[in-house]
Amino acid sequence: MGGPSTQAELARQTGLSTATVSNIVKIMLDSGLASTEPITSSGRRALNVRLNSNGAVAVGIDFGRRHLRVVLASLSYHVIAEESVALPLGHQAEEGIQAAVDLLAKLLDESGVARTAVVGAGVGIPGPIDRRSGTVAQGAILPEWVGINILQHLEERLKIPVFVDNDANLGAWSEVTWGQHTGVSNLLFLKIGSGIGAGLILNGAPYYGNVGITGEIGHATIHEQGLVCRCGNRGCLETIASTTTMIELLSRGEDRPLTPADIVRKALARDSATLRVLDDAGLAVGRALGNVANLINPEVIVVGGPLAGLGDLFLDPIRRGLVRHAVPVIGETTKLSMSSLGDRAEALGAAALVFQHAGIRKT
Ligand SMILES: [Zn+2]
């Protein structure tokens, strides 16, 4: 098919019956591979059929505390366009949503993808999502977003089907679809950032529990008398191993507060205080993981977030903690690795979520 044609023209060009052409076009429209536009042909109203050059396209949107990333992905898991922009710390939900609407329009425009080719958007939020209502629940890293019905807001603004999920769940899903662990049925993705959360793939599917709030491993108690956590308890894993805590511990005596990238840089330069903080954090992470691994026996545990660039420097203490606290056979057989998807994991997982809901497997 060259440019857009009407169904009558397609039947003439191909020698197929108009009924057959109509059936094929319907299938292509349903799967997002083609779109139609009304025209007048020989004085009669008709529909022009246009092939969508990229076929069905899924949008992946990842909202962070300070960033927004949008990707456009094709049916064959090819990234068509991708861009990340900064969001102000403490931004309101409406501000973030507007930025996503604008960035999506820009990417569609620049890549020449028709809006009609978009089958849906997956959206990642750094916080628990109550699946009964589609709202962001208490405990989110984005407190300004709590109680907002993100699903409804985004569907109104984007005018496409929207699927919302927690960012760690999307990280897990991206590892088994885009990442190095395609086909793994039991995987735990641990996101270590300003907060700590886990996403679970069990028996090949994301695990959502009863109301959708799972993987809150950041609030596993490590030290009964430890620091008070943002959740109100004491000594949670986050009070030892989140990047927020590491930054607090390591910024003393510095001219400005460190960033996660500074932690990676200083650790790679073998700064002894940084290595000590990472060792303490890694052991605590491994201990929490050991308890979870005893319960669900994952094949792989993937660590993601801004410290993924540390590689074995951070994986080694995590492994020691895991081996110490898991039963021996689980400690020995559970593979532990850093995410290879970096800060793209959540947005890619969000796009893959759309294909999952549309029943489209990776080709
Ligand atoms: Zn806590």
mmCIF file of C-alpha atoms and ligand atoms in Angstrom:
data_model
loop_
_atom_site.group_PDB
_atom_site.id
_atom_site.type_symbol
_atom_site.label_atom_id
_atom_site.label_comp_id
_atom_site.label_asym_id
_atom_site.label_seq_id
_atom_site.Cartn_x
_atom_site.Cartn_y
_atom_site.Cartn_z
ATOM 1 C CA MET A 1 0.000 0.000 0.000
ATOM 2 C CA GLY A 2 1.413 3.364 -1.008
ATOM 3 C CA GLY A 3 -0.206 6.484 0.423
ATOM 4 C CA PRO A 4 -3.632 6.477 2.005
ATOM 5 C CA SER A 5 -6.326 4.762 -0.099
ATOM 6 C CA THR A 6 -10.026 4.089 0.262
ATOM 7 C CA GLN A 7 -11.204 0.508 0.740
ATOM 8 C CA ALA A 8 -12.649 0.520 -2.824
ATOM 9 C CA GLU A 9 -9.249 1.563 -4.232
ATOM 10 C CA LEU A 10 -7.506 -1.127 -2.154
ATOM 11 C CA ALA A 11 -9.891 -3.768 -3.538
ATOM 12 C CA ARG A 12 -9.196 -2.621 -7.116
ATOM 13 C CA GLN A 13 -5.409 -2.524 -6.574
ATOM 14 C CA THR A 14 -5.221 -5.939 -4.884
ATOM 15 C CA GLY A 15 -7.920 -7.824 -6.775
ATOM 16 C CA LEU A 16 -9.469 -8.839 -3.446
ATOM 17 C CA SER A 17 -13.199 -8.553 -2.812
ATOM 18 C CA THR A 18 -14.365 -5.454 -0.956
ATOM 19 C CA ALA A 19 -15.632 -7.726 1.843
ATOM 20 C CA THR A 20 -12.158 -9.276 2.271
ATOM 21 C CA VAL A 21 -10.469 -5.858 2.232
ATOM 22 C CA SER A 22 -12.984 -4.614 4.774
ATOM 23 C CA ASN A 23 -12.202 -7.565 7.079
ATOM 24 C CA ILE A 24 -8.426 -7.039 6.808
ATOM 25 C CA VAL A 25 -8.777 -3.304 7.444
ATOM 26 C CA LYS A 26 -10.921 -3.972 10.509
ATOM 27 C CA ILE A 27 -8.270 -6.280 11.985
ATOM 28 C CA MET A 28 -5.554 -3.691 11.265
ATOM 29 C CA LEU A 29 -7.615 -0.910 12.835
ATOM 30 C CA ASP A 30 -8.328 -3.018 15.932
ATOM 31 C CA SER A 31 -4.646 -3.770 16.437
ATOM 32 C CA GLY A 32 -3.585 -0.172 15.815
ATOM 33 C CA LEU A 33 -1.679 -1.047 12.647
ATOM 34 C CA ALA A 34 -3.792 1.292 10.520
ATOM 35 C CA SER A 35 -5.960 4.354 10.979
ATOM 36 C CA THR A 36 -8.740 5.941 8.930
ATOM 37 C CA GLU A 37 -9.702 9.489 8.029
ATOM 38 C CA PRO A 38 -13.002 10.608 6.427
ATOM 39 C CA ILE A 39 -12.753 12.019 2.843
ATOM 40 C CA THR A 40 -15.074 12.653 -0.082
ATOM 41 C CA SER A 41 -14.359 10.413 -3.102
ATOM 42 C CA SER A 42 -16.254 10.960 -6.399
ATOM 43 C CA GLY A 43 -18.808 13.035 -4.506
ATOM 44 C CA ARG A 44 -19.376 10.282 -1.929
ATOM 45 C CA ARG A 45 -18.182 10.057 1.648
ATOM 46 C CA ALA A 46 -15.511 7.394 2.153
ATOM 47 C CA LEU A 47 -12.775 6.482 4.595
ATOM 48 C CA ASN A 48 -9.126 6.732 3.685
ATOM 49 C CA VAL A 49 -7.077 3.910 5.218
ATOM 50 C CA ARG A 50 -3.558 4.837 6.301
ATOM 51 C CA LEU A 51 -0.882 2.394 7.442
ATOM 52 C CA ASN A 52 0.695 3.445 10.717
ATOM 53 C CA SER A 53 4.375 3.289 9.930
ATOM 54 C CA ASN A 54 5.239 2.034 13.402
ATOM 55 C CA GLY A 55 2.151 -0.095 13.900
ATOM 56 C CA ALA A 56 0.725 -0.120 17.377
ATOM 57 C CA VAL A 57 2.629 2.183 19.708
ATOM 58 C CA ALA A 58 2.684 2.071 23.502
ATOM 59 C CA VAL A 59 3.592 5.038 25.675
ATOM 60 C CA GLY A 60 5.627 4.562 28.846
ATOM 61 C CA ILE A 61 5.600 7.413 31.380
ATOM 62 C CA ASP A 62 7.773 7.432 34.499
ATOM 63 C CA PHE A 63 7.165 10.111 37.129
ATOM 64 C CA GLY A 64 9.904 10.665 39.690
ATOM 65 C CA ARG A 65 10.463 13.128 42.475
ATOM 66 C CA ARG A 66 12.494 15.337 40.184
ATOM 67 C CA HIS A 67 12.052 13.898 36.711
ATOM 68 C CA LEU A 68 9.645 12.756 34.052
ATOM 69 C CA ARG A 69 10.560 10.286 31.310
ATOM 70 C CA VAL A 70 8.381 9.403 28.322
ATOM 71 C CA VAL A 71 9.097 6.632 25.808
ATOM 72 C CA LEU A 72 7.265 5.570 22.658
ATOM 73 C CA ALA A 73 7.701 1.874 21.959
ATOM 74 C CA SER A 74 6.608 -0.271 19.036
ATOM 75 C CA LEU A 75 4.944 -3.662 19.052
ATOM 76 C CA SER A 76 8.328 -5.296 18.504
ATOM 77 C CA TYR A 77 9.750 -3.648 21.650
ATOM 78 C CA HIS A 78 11.709 -1.084 19.695
ATOM 79 C CA VAL A 79 12.075 2.384 21.256
ATOM 80 C CA ILE A 80 10.808 4.920 18.696
ATOM 81 C CA ALA A 81 11.408 8.031 20.802
ATOM 82 C CA GLU A 82 12.419 8.800 24.349
ATOM 83 C CA GLU A 83 13.055 11.903 26.415
ATOM 84 C CA SER A 84 13.527 12.815 30.047
ATOM 85 C CA VAL A 85 12.914 16.254 31.566
ATOM 86 C CA ALA A 86 13.489 17.677 35.057
ATOM 87 C CA LEU A 87 10.527 18.359 37.356
ATOM 88 C CA PRO A 88 10.829 20.724 40.325
ATOM 89 C CA LEU A 89 11.166 19.026 43.723
ATOM 90 C CA GLY A 90 7.788 19.180 45.508
ATOM 91 C CA HIS A 91 5.827 19.661 42.258
ATOM 92 C CA GLN A 92 2.053 19.203 42.339
ATOM 93 C CA ALA A 93 0.480 16.261 40.507
ATOM 94 C CA GLU A 94 -1.217 18.570 38.002
ATOM 95 C CA GLU A 95 2.147 20.099 37.077
ATOM 96 C CA GLY A 96 3.657 16.660 36.440
ATOM 97 C CA ILE A 97 0.663 15.513 34.391
ATOM 98 C CA GLN A 98 0.789 18.660 32.239
ATOM 99 C CA ALA A 99 4.499 18.089 31.605
ATOM 100 C CA ALA A 100 3.721 14.495 30.522
ATOM 101 C CA VAL A 101 0.951 15.663 28.156
ATOM 102 C CA ASP A 102 3.332 18.212 26.598
ATOM 103 C CA LEU A 103 6.281 15.819 26.293
ATOM 104 C CA LEU A 104 4.113 13.090 24.732
ATOM 105 C CA ALA A 105 2.764 15.572 22.140
ATOM 106 C CA LYS A 106 6.335 16.649 21.334
ATOM 107 C CA LEU A 107 7.598 13.067 20.899
ATOM 108 C CA LEU A 108 4.616 12.056 18.711
ATOM 109 C CA ASP A 109 5.150 15.149 16.599
ATOM 110 C CA GLU A 110 8.921 14.685 16.218
ATOM 111 C CA SER A 111 8.688 10.973 15.408
ATOM 112 C CA GLY A 112 5.728 11.312 13.012
ATOM 113 C CA VAL A 113 3.657 8.756 14.935
ATOM 114 C CA ALA A 114 -0.098 9.300 14.524
ATOM 115 C CA ARG A 115 -1.960 9.662 17.815
ATOM 116 C CA THR A 116 -4.384 7.010 16.510
ATOM 117 C CA ALA A 117 -1.518 4.479 16.538
ATOM 118 C CA VAL A 118 -1.142 4.838 20.313
ATOM 119 C CA VAL A 119 -2.880 1.912 22.018
ATOM 120 C CA GLY A 120 -2.371 3.126 25.575
ATOM 121 C CA ALA A 121 -0.030 4.552 28.174
ATOM 122 C CA GLY A 122 1.584 2.810 31.114
ATOM 123 C CA VAL A 123 2.446 5.129 33.992
ATOM 124 C CA GLY A 124 4.913 4.575 36.823
ATOM 125 C CA ILE A 125 4.590 6.372 40.175
ATOM 126 C CA PRO A 126 7.196 6.170 42.971
ATOM 127 C CA GLY A 127 4.720 5.088 45.601
ATOM 128 C CA PRO A 128 2.087 2.514 46.402
ATOM 129 C CA ILE A 129 -0.985 2.506 44.161
ATOM 130 C CA ASP A 130 -4.270 1.374 45.681
ATOM 131 C CA ARG A 131 -5.690 -0.743 42.866
ATOM 132 C CA ARG A 132 -9.238 -0.502 44.239
ATOM 133 C CA SER A 133 -9.395 3.198 43.382
ATOM 134 C CA GLY A 134 -6.368 3.956 41.167
ATOM 135 C CA THR A 135 -5.158 6.498 43.741
ATOM 136 C CA VAL A 136 -1.651 7.102 45.025
ATOM 137 C CA ALA A 137 -1.567 5.763 48.596
ATOM 138 C CA GLN A 138 0.132 7.110 51.728
ATOM 139 C CA GLY A 139 3.868 6.434 51.806
ATOM 140 C CA ALA A 140 4.660 7.746 48.329
ATOM 141 C CA ILE A 141 7.944 9.466 47.610
ATOM 142 C CA LEU A 142 5.710 12.088 45.973
ATOM 143 C CA PRO A 143 3.619 13.238 48.985
ATOM 144 C CA GLU A 144 1.947 15.950 46.875
ATOM 145 C CA TRP A 145 0.398 13.201 44.734
ATOM 146 C CA VAL A 146 -1.216 11.219 47.594
ATOM 147 C CA GLY A 147 -4.978 10.717 47.177
ATOM 148 C CA ILE A 148 -4.919 11.825 43.530
ATOM 149 C CA ASN A 149 -6.798 9.547 41.106
ATOM 150 C CA ILE A 150 -3.958 9.444 38.648
ATOM 151 C CA LEU A 151 -5.724 6.976 36.331
ATOM 152 C CA GLN A 152 -8.764 9.189 35.852
ATOM 153 C CA HIS A 153 -6.712 12.408 35.533
ATOM 154 C CA LEU A 154 -4.403 10.963 32.905
ATOM 155 C CA GLU A 155 -7.157 9.300 30.865
ATOM 156 C CA GLU A 156 -8.990 12.645 30.739
ATOM 157 C CA ARG A 157 -5.887 14.497 29.637
ATOM 158 C CA LEU A 158 -4.273 11.944 27.305
ATOM 159 C CA LYS A 159 -7.530 10.525 25.864
ATOM 160 C CA ILE A 160 -6.049 7.019 25.623
ATOM 161 C CA PRO A 161 -6.347 3.991 27.922
ATOM 162 C CA VAL A 162 -3.998 4.377 30.918
ATOM 163 C CA PHE A 163 -2.529 1.686 33.173
ATOM 164 C CA VAL A 164 -0.917 2.899 36.406
ATOM 165 C CA ASP A 165 1.585 0.983 38.472
ATOM 166 C CA ASN A 166 4.211 1.415 41.128
ATOM 167 C CA ASP A 167 7.702 2.121 39.762
ATOM 168 C CA ALA A 168 9.330 -0.938 41.366
ATOM 169 C CA ASN A 169 6.655 -3.216 39.859
ATOM 170 C CA LEU A 170 7.420 -1.686 36.463
ATOM 171 C CA GLY A 171 11.148 -2.172 37.026
ATOM 172 C CA ALA A 172 10.464 -5.871 37.624
ATOM 173 C CA TRP A 173 8.289 -6.106 34.533
ATOM 174 C CA SER A 174 10.919 -4.352 32.384
ATOM 175 C CA GLU A 175 13.585 -6.865 33.480
ATOM 176 C CA VAL A 176 11.516 -9.821 32.194
ATOM 177 C CA THR A 177 10.423 -8.064 28.984
ATOM 178 C CA TRP A 178 13.189 -5.633 27.874
ATOM 179 C CA GLY A 179 16.061 -6.606 30.137
ATOM 180 C CA GLN A 180 18.506 -9.447 30.511
ATOM 181 C CA HIS A 181 16.057 -11.709 32.334
ATOM 182 C CA THR A 182 13.461 -12.312 29.615
ATOM 183 C CA GLY A 183 11.576 -15.484 30.371
ATOM 184 C CA VAL A 184 12.466 -15.591 34.088
ATOM 185 C CA SER A 185 9.282 -16.585 35.976
ATOM 186 C CA ASN A 186 10.256 -15.628 39.524
ATOM 187 C CA LEU A 187 12.141 -12.361 39.879
ATOM 188 C CA LEU A 188 12.439 -9.663 42.516
ATOM 189 C CA PHE A 189 13.402 -6.137 41.448
ATOM 190 C CA LEU A 190 14.697 -3.964 44.262
ATOM 191 C CA LYS A 191 14.694 -0.253 43.585
ATOM 192 C CA ILE A 192 17.043 1.644 45.856
ATOM 193 C CA GLY A 193 16.605 5.391 45.539
ATOM 194 C CA SER A 194 15.156 8.119 47.777
ATOM 195 C CA GLY A 195 12.940 5.258 48.973
ATOM 196 C CA ILE A 196 13.306 1.493 48.724
ATOM 197 C CA GLY A 197 10.665 -0.705 47.129
ATOM 198 C CA ALA A 198 10.447 -4.118 45.532
ATOM 199 C CA GLY A 199 8.517 -5.378 42.514
ATOM 200 C CA LEU A 200 7.678 -9.047 42.216
ATOM 201 C CA ILE A 201 7.214 -11.315 39.232
ATOM 202 C CA LEU A 202 5.791 -14.601 40.482
ATOM 203 C CA ASN A 203 4.977 -17.505 38.162
ATOM 204 C CA GLY A 204 5.601 -15.202 35.191
ATOM 205 C CA ALA A 205 3.144 -12.457 36.175
ATOM 206 C CA PRO A 206 3.402 -9.247 38.221
ATOM 207 C CA TYR A 207 2.213 -9.883 41.767
ATOM 208 C CA TYR A 208 -0.244 -7.334 43.178
ATOM 209 C CA GLY A 209 -1.509 -8.936 46.395
ATOM 210 C CA ASN A 210 -4.901 -7.937 47.729
ATOM 211 C CA VAL A 211 -5.187 -4.161 47.135
ATOM 212 C CA GLY A 212 -2.033 -3.701 45.078
ATOM 213 C CA ILE A 213 0.358 -2.605 47.813
ATOM 214 C CA THR A 214 3.202 -5.124 47.780
ATOM 215 C CA GLY A 215 6.966 -5.033 47.994
ATOM 216 C CA GLU A 216 7.197 -2.492 50.839
ATOM 217 C CA ILE A 217 10.544 -3.962 51.843
ATOM 218 C CA GLY A 218 11.909 -0.466 52.601
ATOM 219 C CA HIS A 219 9.982 -0.628 55.857
ATOM 220 C CA ALA A 220 11.340 -3.960 57.022
ATOM 221 C CA THR A 221 12.672 -3.383 60.561
ATOM 222 C CA ILE A 222 16.454 -3.768 60.686
ATOM 223 C CA HIS A 223 17.334 -1.981 63.965
ATOM 224 C CA GLU A 224 14.703 -1.915 66.708
ATOM 225 C CA GLN A 225 16.320 1.232 68.201
ATOM 226 C CA GLY A 226 17.304 2.789 64.876
ATOM 227 C CA LEU A 227 16.393 6.184 63.419
ATOM 228 C CA VAL A 228 12.735 7.195 63.096
ATOM 229 C CA CYS A 229 11.534 6.512 59.538
ATOM 230 C CA ARG A 230 9.144 8.613 57.444
ATOM 231 C CA CYS A 231 6.558 5.826 58.034
ATOM 232 C CA GLY A 232 6.671 6.454 61.791
ATOM 233 C CA ASN A 233 8.460 3.240 62.787
ATOM 234 C CA ARG A 234 12.079 2.957 63.866
ATOM 235 C CA GLY A 235 15.058 1.402 62.150
ATOM 236 C CA CYS A 236 13.412 0.593 58.794
ATOM 237 C CA LEU A 237 15.675 -0.497 55.916
ATOM 238 C CA GLU A 238 15.161 2.960 54.325
ATOM 239 C CA THR A 239 16.743 4.639 57.372
ATOM 240 C CA ILE A 240 19.964 2.736 56.590
ATOM 241 C CA ALA A 241 20.079 2.106 52.862
ATOM 242 C CA SER A 242 18.090 4.742 50.930
ATOM 243 C CA THR A 243 20.110 7.266 48.935
ATOM 244 C CA THR A 244 18.499 9.961 51.122
ATOM 245 C CA THR A 245 20.146 8.434 54.215
ATOM 246 C CA MET A 246 23.472 7.884 52.453
ATOM 247 C CA ILE A 247 23.470 11.503 51.293
ATOM 248 C CA GLU A 248 22.779 12.718 54.863
ATOM 249 C CA LEU A 249 25.624 10.610 56.233
ATOM 250 C CA LEU A 250 28.152 11.558 53.568
ATOM 251 C CA SER A 251 27.365 15.253 53.055
ATOM 252 C CA ARG A 252 28.877 16.363 56.389
ATOM 253 C CA GLY A 253 31.830 18.580 55.690
ATOM 254 C CA GLU A 254 30.877 18.954 52.017
ATOM 255 C CA ASP A 255 30.150 22.372 50.485
ATOM 256 C CA ARG A 256 26.844 21.161 49.072
ATOM 257 C CA PRO A 257 24.699 18.057 49.594
ATOM 258 C CA LEU A 258 25.929 15.108 47.547
ATOM 259 C CA THR A 259 23.863 13.517 44.774
ATOM 260 C CA PRO A 260 23.492 9.779 44.081
ATOM 261 C CA ALA A 261 25.948 10.282 41.194
ATOM 262 C CA ASP A 262 28.484 11.665 43.723
ATOM 263 C CA ILE A 263 28.077 8.510 45.842
ATOM 264 C CA VAL A 264 28.879 6.364 42.795
ATOM 265 C CA ARG A 265 31.877 8.570 41.905
ATOM 266 C CA LYS A 266 33.310 8.584 45.436
ATOM 267 C CA ALA A 267 32.829 4.834 45.855
ATOM 268 C CA LEU A 268 34.574 4.100 42.561
ATOM 269 C CA ALA A 269 37.431 6.334 43.809
ATOM 270 C CA ARG A 270 37.556 4.092 46.932
ATOM 271 C CA ASP A 271 36.590 6.842 49.408
ATOM 272 C CA SER A 272 36.618 4.981 52.722
ATOM 273 C CA ALA A 273 33.560 6.693 54.316
ATOM 274 C CA THR A 274 31.493 6.051 51.181
ATOM 275 C CA LEU A 275 32.557 2.403 51.072
ATOM 276 C CA ARG A 276 31.658 2.004 54.764
ATOM 277 C CA VAL A 277 28.182 3.520 54.253
ATOM 278 C CA LEU A 278 27.633 1.245 51.245
ATOM 279 C CA ASP A 279 28.826 -1.784 53.208
ATOM 280 C CA ASP A 280 26.384 -1.085 56.067
ATOM 281 C CA ALA A 281 23.587 -0.392 53.575
ATOM 282 C CA GLY A 282 24.362 -3.494 51.504
ATOM 283 C CA LEU A 283 24.368 -5.802 54.531
ATOM 284 C CA ALA A 284 21.004 -4.387 55.666
ATOM 285 C CA VAL A 285 19.556 -4.757 52.144
ATOM 286 C CA GLY A 286 20.840 -8.341 51.971
ATOM 287 C CA ARG A 287 19.292 -9.162 55.341
ATOM 288 C CA ALA A 288 15.872 -7.868 54.232
ATOM 289 C CA LEU A 289 16.221 -9.709 50.912
ATOM 290 C CA GLY A 290 17.176 -12.923 52.713
ATOM 291 C CA ASN A 291 13.858 -12.919 54.553
ATOM 292 C CA VAL A 292 11.904 -12.311 51.360
ATOM 293 C CA ALA A 293 13.926 -14.889 49.408
ATOM 294 C CA ASN A 294 13.188 -17.501 52.081
ATOM 295 C CA LEU A 295 9.507 -16.817 51.515
ATOM 296 C CA ILE A 296 9.270 -16.707 47.696
ATOM 297 C CA ASN A 297 12.499 -18.371 46.439
ATOM 298 C CA PRO A 298 13.159 -16.059 43.449
ATOM 299 C CA GLU A 299 15.448 -17.171 40.626
ATOM 300 C CA VAL A 300 16.944 -13.698 40.239
ATOM 301 C CA ILE A 301 17.120 -10.549 42.352
ATOM 302 C CA VAL A 302 17.859 -7.422 40.311
ATOM 303 C CA VAL A 303 18.960 -4.204 42.004
ATOM 304 C CA GLY A 304 17.984 -1.004 40.189
ATOM 305 C CA GLY A 305 17.998 2.725 40.866
ATOM 306 C CA PRO A 306 20.676 5.421 40.692
ATOM 307 C CA LEU A 307 23.361 3.286 42.382
ATOM 308 C CA ALA A 308 23.216 0.503 39.767
ATOM 309 C CA GLY A 309 26.495 1.800 38.321
ATOM 310 C CA LEU A 310 28.330 0.601 41.453
ATOM 311 C CA GLY A 311 28.208 -3.021 40.283
ATOM 312 C CA ASP A 312 29.998 -5.446 42.604
ATOM 313 C CA LEU A 313 31.037 -2.655 44.992
ATOM 314 C CA PHE A 314 27.438 -2.645 46.216
ATOM 315 C CA LEU A 315 26.396 -6.173 45.204
ATOM 316 C CA ASP A 316 29.119 -7.793 47.343
ATOM 317 C CA PRO A 317 27.815 -6.562 50.743
ATOM 318 C CA ILE A 318 24.236 -7.240 49.584
ATOM 319 C CA ARG A 319 25.281 -10.810 48.708
ATOM 320 C CA ARG A 320 26.977 -11.267 52.100
ATOM 321 C CA GLY A 321 23.795 -10.113 53.866
ATOM 322 C CA LEU A 322 21.635 -12.359 51.693
ATOM 323 C CA VAL A 323 23.790 -15.437 52.251
ATOM 324 C CA ARG A 324 23.896 -14.807 55.991
ATOM 325 C CA HIS A 325 20.133 -14.438 56.409
ATOM 326 C CA ALA A 326 18.671 -16.773 53.782
ATOM 327 C CA VAL A 327 18.552 -20.540 54.290
ATOM 328 C CA PRO A 328 21.743 -21.988 52.736
ATOM 329 C CA VAL A 329 20.268 -23.458 49.545
ATOM 330 C CA ILE A 330 18.455 -20.178 48.755
ATOM 331 C CA GLY A 331 21.511 -18.052 49.538
ATOM 332 C CA GLU A 332 23.604 -20.241 47.220
ATOM 333 C CA THR A 333 21.164 -20.473 44.289
ATOM 334 C CA THR A 334 19.567 -16.998 44.117
ATOM 335 C CA LYS A 335 21.252 -14.967 41.364
ATOM 336 C CA LEU A 336 21.945 -11.341 42.226
ATOM 337 C CA SER A 337 22.625 -8.696 39.594
ATOM 338 C CA MET A 338 22.463 -4.971 38.894
ATOM 339 C CA SER A 339 19.852 -3.724 36.429
ATOM 340 C CA SER A 340 21.225 -3.112 32.945
ATOM 341 C CA LEU A 341 18.356 -0.753 32.111
ATOM 342 C CA GLY A 342 19.490 2.094 34.382
ATOM 343 C CA ASP A 343 17.051 4.954 34.810
ATOM 344 C CA ARG A 344 15.031 3.768 31.793
ATOM 345 C CA ALA A 345 13.722 0.620 33.549
ATOM 346 C CA GLU A 346 10.473 2.122 34.835
ATOM 347 C CA ALA A 347 9.427 3.883 31.604
ATOM 348 C CA LEU A 348 10.235 0.799 29.503
ATOM 349 C CA GLY A 349 8.305 -1.377 31.955
ATOM 350 C CA ALA A 350 5.388 1.058 31.720
ATOM 351 C CA ALA A 351 5.292 0.671 27.920
ATOM 352 C CA ALA A 352 5.515 -3.124 28.272
ATOM 353 C CA LEU A 353 2.560 -2.990 30.672
ATOM 354 C CA VAL A 354 0.399 -1.628 27.831
ATOM 355 C CA PHE A 355 1.349 -4.531 25.562
ATOM 356 C CA GLN A 356 0.640 -6.942 28.417
ATOM 357 C CA HIS A 357 -2.866 -5.512 28.856
ATOM 358 C CA ALA A 358 -3.398 -5.626 25.088
ATOM 359 C CA GLY A 359 -2.348 -9.281 25.151
ATOM 360 C CA ILE A 360 0.666 -8.617 22.881
ATOM 361 C CA ARG A 361 3.728 -10.740 23.621
ATOM 362 C CA LYS A 362 7.254 -9.746 22.666
ATOM 363 C CA THR A 363 7.980 -10.651 19.053
HETATM 364 ZN ZN ZN B 1 9.628 2.915 57.563
#
